[in-house]
């Protein structure tokens, strides 16, 4: 029924969810493909789950899964990949610092590419956050050589067969383009709009952007060395 599913990871975002509903409702009116929304509640401890259930009850194209406990962003994205059945999948953060309407920009190119990611061309974050992200992206790029300037941008579209073959582990959401390249896929980055956070609390601090990603780079190198990739030529 759906050509495209947008995964929305949620962790303690009750202050943002009404706006998430409104923005995604507006996007569905102009979406270039038949689209559904999948909330993945990552064990929120606030009122997020009740709000998600209310949103899904009044919107036919909205669905949800809910974790028993908080497991982190990479796990939430992986669970979304495992759950969806549409041929294309994307995700956007529930803080809405990116614009859902920009999905149409990414979808324009997904035919010839296997992953299209946004690049926050004019970031509206504070200086420390911007600089730590630039340093982390530089470190990651030197390890992966994926050519991506902003893998932390929470706006991506991936062909579902590639998404389902990504062996996710904590922190690997920053390496999605690199993992698609390991499958001999093609990746592209497109500039997208970026906005300041209007409500709620950021879930990543300085350590999450610098120390953690550096350790994840070594995990990626191990994954790259051990990664299994194959295509079936025929079967009888």
GROMACS .gro file of N, CA and C in nm, residues 37-100:
model
  192
   37UNK      N    1   0.382   0.694   0.829
   37UNK     CA    2   0.467   0.741   0.938
   37UNK      C    3   0.475   0.633   1.044
   38UNK      N    4   0.597   0.599   1.087
   38UNK     CA    5   0.614   0.500   1.193
   38UNK      C    6   0.689   0.564   1.311
   39UNK      N    7   0.618   0.588   1.421
   39UNK     CA    8   0.684   0.632   1.544
   39UNK      C    9   0.751   0.511   1.609
   40UNK      N   10   0.874   0.530   1.653
   40UNK     CA   11   0.942   0.428   1.733
   40UNK      C   12   0.972   0.490   1.869
   41UNK      N   13   0.889   0.456   1.968
   41UNK     CA   14   0.905   0.512   2.101
   41UNK      C   15   1.015   0.435   2.174
   42UNK      N   16   1.128   0.503   2.194
   42UNK     CA   17   1.247   0.441   2.252
   42UNK      C   18   1.243   0.443   2.405
   43UNK      N   19   1.135   0.387   2.462
   43UNK     CA   20   1.124   0.376   2.607
   43UNK      C   21   1.108   0.509   2.677
   44UNK      N   22   1.032   0.601   2.618
   44UNK     CA   23   1.012   0.733   2.679
   44UNK      C   24   0.952   0.720   2.819
   45UNK      N   25   0.996   0.810   2.908
   45UNK     CA   26   0.947   0.808   3.046
   45UNK      C   27   0.846   0.920   3.072
   46UNK      N   28   0.821   1.003   2.973
   46UNK     CA   29   0.723   1.111   2.989
   46UNK      C   30   0.590   1.065   2.928
   47UNK      N   31   0.510   1.159   2.879
   47UNK     CA   32   0.377   1.126   2.826
   47UNK      C   33   0.380   1.098   2.676
   48UNK      N   34   0.498   1.076   2.620
   48UNK     CA   35   0.510   1.058   2.474
   48UNK      C   36   0.423   0.945   2.421
   49UNK      N   37   0.421   0.829   2.490
   49UNK     CA   38   0.347   0.715   2.437
   49UNK      C   39   0.198   0.743   2.428
   50UNK      N   40   0.141   0.807   2.529
   50UNK     CA   41  -0.002   0.841   2.523
   50UNK      C   42  -0.031   0.934   2.406
   51UNK      N   43   0.057   1.030   2.384
   51UNK     CA   44   0.037   1.124   2.273
   51UNK      C   45   0.051   1.053   2.140
   52UNK      N   46   0.147   0.961   2.129
   52UNK     CA   47   0.165   0.886   2.005
   52UNK      C   48   0.041   0.804   1.974
   53UNK      N   49  -0.015   0.738   2.075
   53UNK     CA   50  -0.134   0.657   2.053
   53UNK      C   51  -0.251   0.744   2.008
   54UNK      N   52  -0.265   0.862   2.066
   54UNK     CA   53  -0.372   0.954   2.025
   54UNK      C   54  -0.351   0.999   1.880
   55UNK      N   55  -0.227   1.031   1.845
   55UNK     CA   56  -0.196   1.074   1.708
   55UNK      C   57  -0.229   0.964   1.607
   56UNK      N   58  -0.189   0.841   1.638
   56UNK     CA   59  -0.213   0.730   1.546
   56UNK      C   60  -0.361   0.696   1.536
   57UNK      N   61  -0.435   0.718   1.644
   57UNK     CA   62  -0.579   0.688   1.642
   57UNK      C   63  -0.655   0.782   1.550
   58UNK      N   64  -0.606   0.904   1.532
   58UNK     CA   65  -0.679   1.001   1.449
   58UNK      C   66  -0.617   1.022   1.310
   59UNK      N   67  -0.510   0.945   1.279
   59UNK     CA   68  -0.447   0.956   1.148
   59UNK      C   69  -0.425   0.816   1.091
   60UNK      N   70  -0.491   0.786   0.980
   60UNK     CA   71  -0.486   0.651   0.923
   60UNK      C   72  -0.346   0.609   0.878
   61UNK      N   73  -0.262   0.705   0.842
   61UNK     CA   74  -0.130   0.673   0.787
   61UNK      C   75  -0.020   0.677   0.893
   62UNK      N   76  -0.057   0.687   1.020
   62UNK     CA   77   0.039   0.693   1.131
   62UNK      C   78   0.033   0.563   1.211
   63UNK      N   79   0.151   0.507   1.244
   63UNK     CA   80   0.160   0.382   1.319
   63UNK      C   81   0.270   0.395   1.423
   64UNK      N   82   0.281   0.298   1.512
   64UNK     CA   83   0.386   0.306   1.615
   64UNK      C   84   0.429   0.169   1.661
   65UNK      N   85   0.551   0.164   1.712
   65UNK     CA   86   0.598   0.054   1.796
   65UNK      C   87   0.660   0.118   1.920
   66UNK      N   88   0.661   0.045   2.029
   66UNK     CA   89   0.706   0.101   2.156
   66UNK      C   90   0.801   0.004   2.225
   67UNK      N   91   0.918   0.053   2.262
   67UNK     CA   92   1.015  -0.030   2.334
   67UNK      C   93   0.976  -0.043   2.482
   68UNK      N   94   1.016  -0.154   2.541
   68UNK     CA   95   0.996  -0.174   2.684
   68UNK      C   96   1.085  -0.081   2.765
   69UNK      N   97   1.206  -0.051   2.712
   69UNK     CA   98   1.300   0.036   2.782
   69UNK      C   99   1.383   0.112   2.679
   70UNK      N  100   1.449   0.216   2.723
   70UNK     CA  101   1.532   0.298   2.635
   70UNK      C  102   1.652   0.219   2.585
   71UNK      N  103   1.669   0.214   2.451
   71UNK     CA  104   1.779   0.137   2.391
   71UNK      C  105   1.868   0.222   2.299
   72UNK      N  106   1.833   0.349   2.276
   72UNK     CA  107   1.919   0.435   2.197
   72UNK      C  108   1.871   0.453   2.053
   73UNK      N  109   1.923   0.559   1.990
   73UNK     CA  110   1.878   0.598   1.857
   73UNK      C  111   1.906   0.490   1.752
   74UNK      N  112   2.025   0.432   1.754
   74UNK     CA  113   2.057   0.330   1.654
   74UNK      C  114   1.960   0.212   1.662
   75UNK      N  115   1.926   0.171   1.783
   75UNK     CA  116   1.832   0.060   1.800
   75UNK      C  117   1.694   0.097   1.750
   76UNK      N  118   1.651   0.222   1.777
   76UNK     CA  119   1.520   0.267   1.730
   76UNK      C  120   1.514   0.266   1.578
   77UNK      N  121   1.619   0.313   1.514
   77UNK     CA  122   1.622   0.314   1.367
   77UNK      C  123   1.623   0.171   1.314
   78UNK      N  124   1.704   0.084   1.374
   78UNK     CA  125   1.709  -0.056   1.333
   78UNK      C  126   1.573  -0.123   1.346
   79UNK      N  127   1.503  -0.098   1.456
   79UNK     CA  128   1.370  -0.156   1.475
   79UNK      C  129   1.274  -0.107   1.368
   80UNK      N  130   1.287   0.020   1.330
   80UNK     CA  131   1.205   0.073   1.221
   80UNK      C  132   1.235   0.003   1.091
   81UNK      N  133   1.364  -0.015   1.060
   81UNK     CA  134   1.403  -0.086   0.938
   81UNK      C  135   1.344  -0.226   0.937
   82UNK      N  136   1.348  -0.294   1.052
   82UNK     CA  137   1.298  -0.431   1.061
   82UNK      C  138   1.147  -0.439   1.044
   83UNK      N  139   1.078  -0.331   1.081
   83UNK     CA  140   0.932  -0.333   1.085
   83UNK      C  141   0.868  -0.297   0.952
   84UNK      N  142   0.927  -0.203   0.880
   84UNK     CA  143   0.860  -0.147   0.761
   84UNK      C  144   0.859  -0.247   0.646
   85UNK      N  145   0.763  -0.228   0.554
   85UNK     CA  146   0.750  -0.315   0.438
   85UNK      C  147   0.753  -0.238   0.306
   86UNK      N  148   0.754  -0.106   0.311
   86UNK     CA  149   0.756  -0.026   0.189
   86UNK      C  150   0.892  -0.037   0.121
   87UNK      N  151   0.900  -0.012  -0.011
   87UNK     CA  152   1.029  -0.024  -0.082
   87UNK      C  153   1.128   0.085  -0.048
   88UNK      N  154   1.082   0.196   0.011
   88UNK     CA  155   1.171   0.305   0.052
   88UNK      C  156   1.145   0.339   0.198
   89UNK      N  157   1.253   0.374   0.268
   89UNK     CA  158   1.240   0.413   0.409
   89UNK      C  159   1.324   0.537   0.434
   90UNK      N  160   1.275   0.622   0.522
   90UNK     CA  161   1.351   0.740   0.563
   90UNK      C  162   1.335   0.761   0.711
   91UNK      N  163   1.409   0.857   0.765
   91UNK     CA  164   1.383   0.891   0.904
   91UNK      C  165   1.409   1.039   0.929
   92UNK      N  166   1.343   1.089   1.033
   92UNK     CA  167   1.357   1.228   1.073
   92UNK      C  168   1.348   1.233   1.224
   93UNK      N  169   1.425   1.319   1.288
   93UNK     CA  170   1.420   1.331   1.433
   93UNK      C  171   1.292   1.401   1.476
   94UNK      N  172   1.243   1.365   1.595
   94UNK     CA  173   1.119   1.424   1.645
   94UNK      C  174   1.138   1.565   1.700
   95UNK      N  175   1.262   1.616   1.703
   95UNK     CA  176   1.280   1.756   1.743
   95UNK      C  177   1.250   1.851   1.628
   96UNK      N  178   1.232   1.798   1.507
   96UNK     CA  179   1.196   1.875   1.388
   96UNK      C  180   1.291   1.992   1.361
   97UNK      N  181   1.420   1.966   1.376
   97UNK     CA  182   1.518   2.066   1.335
   97UNK      C  183   1.544   2.059   1.185
   98UNK      N  184   1.485   1.958   1.120
   98UNK     CA  185   1.482   1.953   0.974
   98UNK      C  186   1.337   1.952   0.928
   99UNK      N  187   1.315   1.983   0.801
   99UNK     CA  188   1.180   2.003   0.747
   99UNK      C  189   1.135   1.877   0.673
  100UNK      N  190   1.024   1.814   0.714
  100UNK     CA  191   0.976   1.695   0.642
  100UNK      C  192   0.954   1.720   0.493
   0.00000   0.00000   0.00000
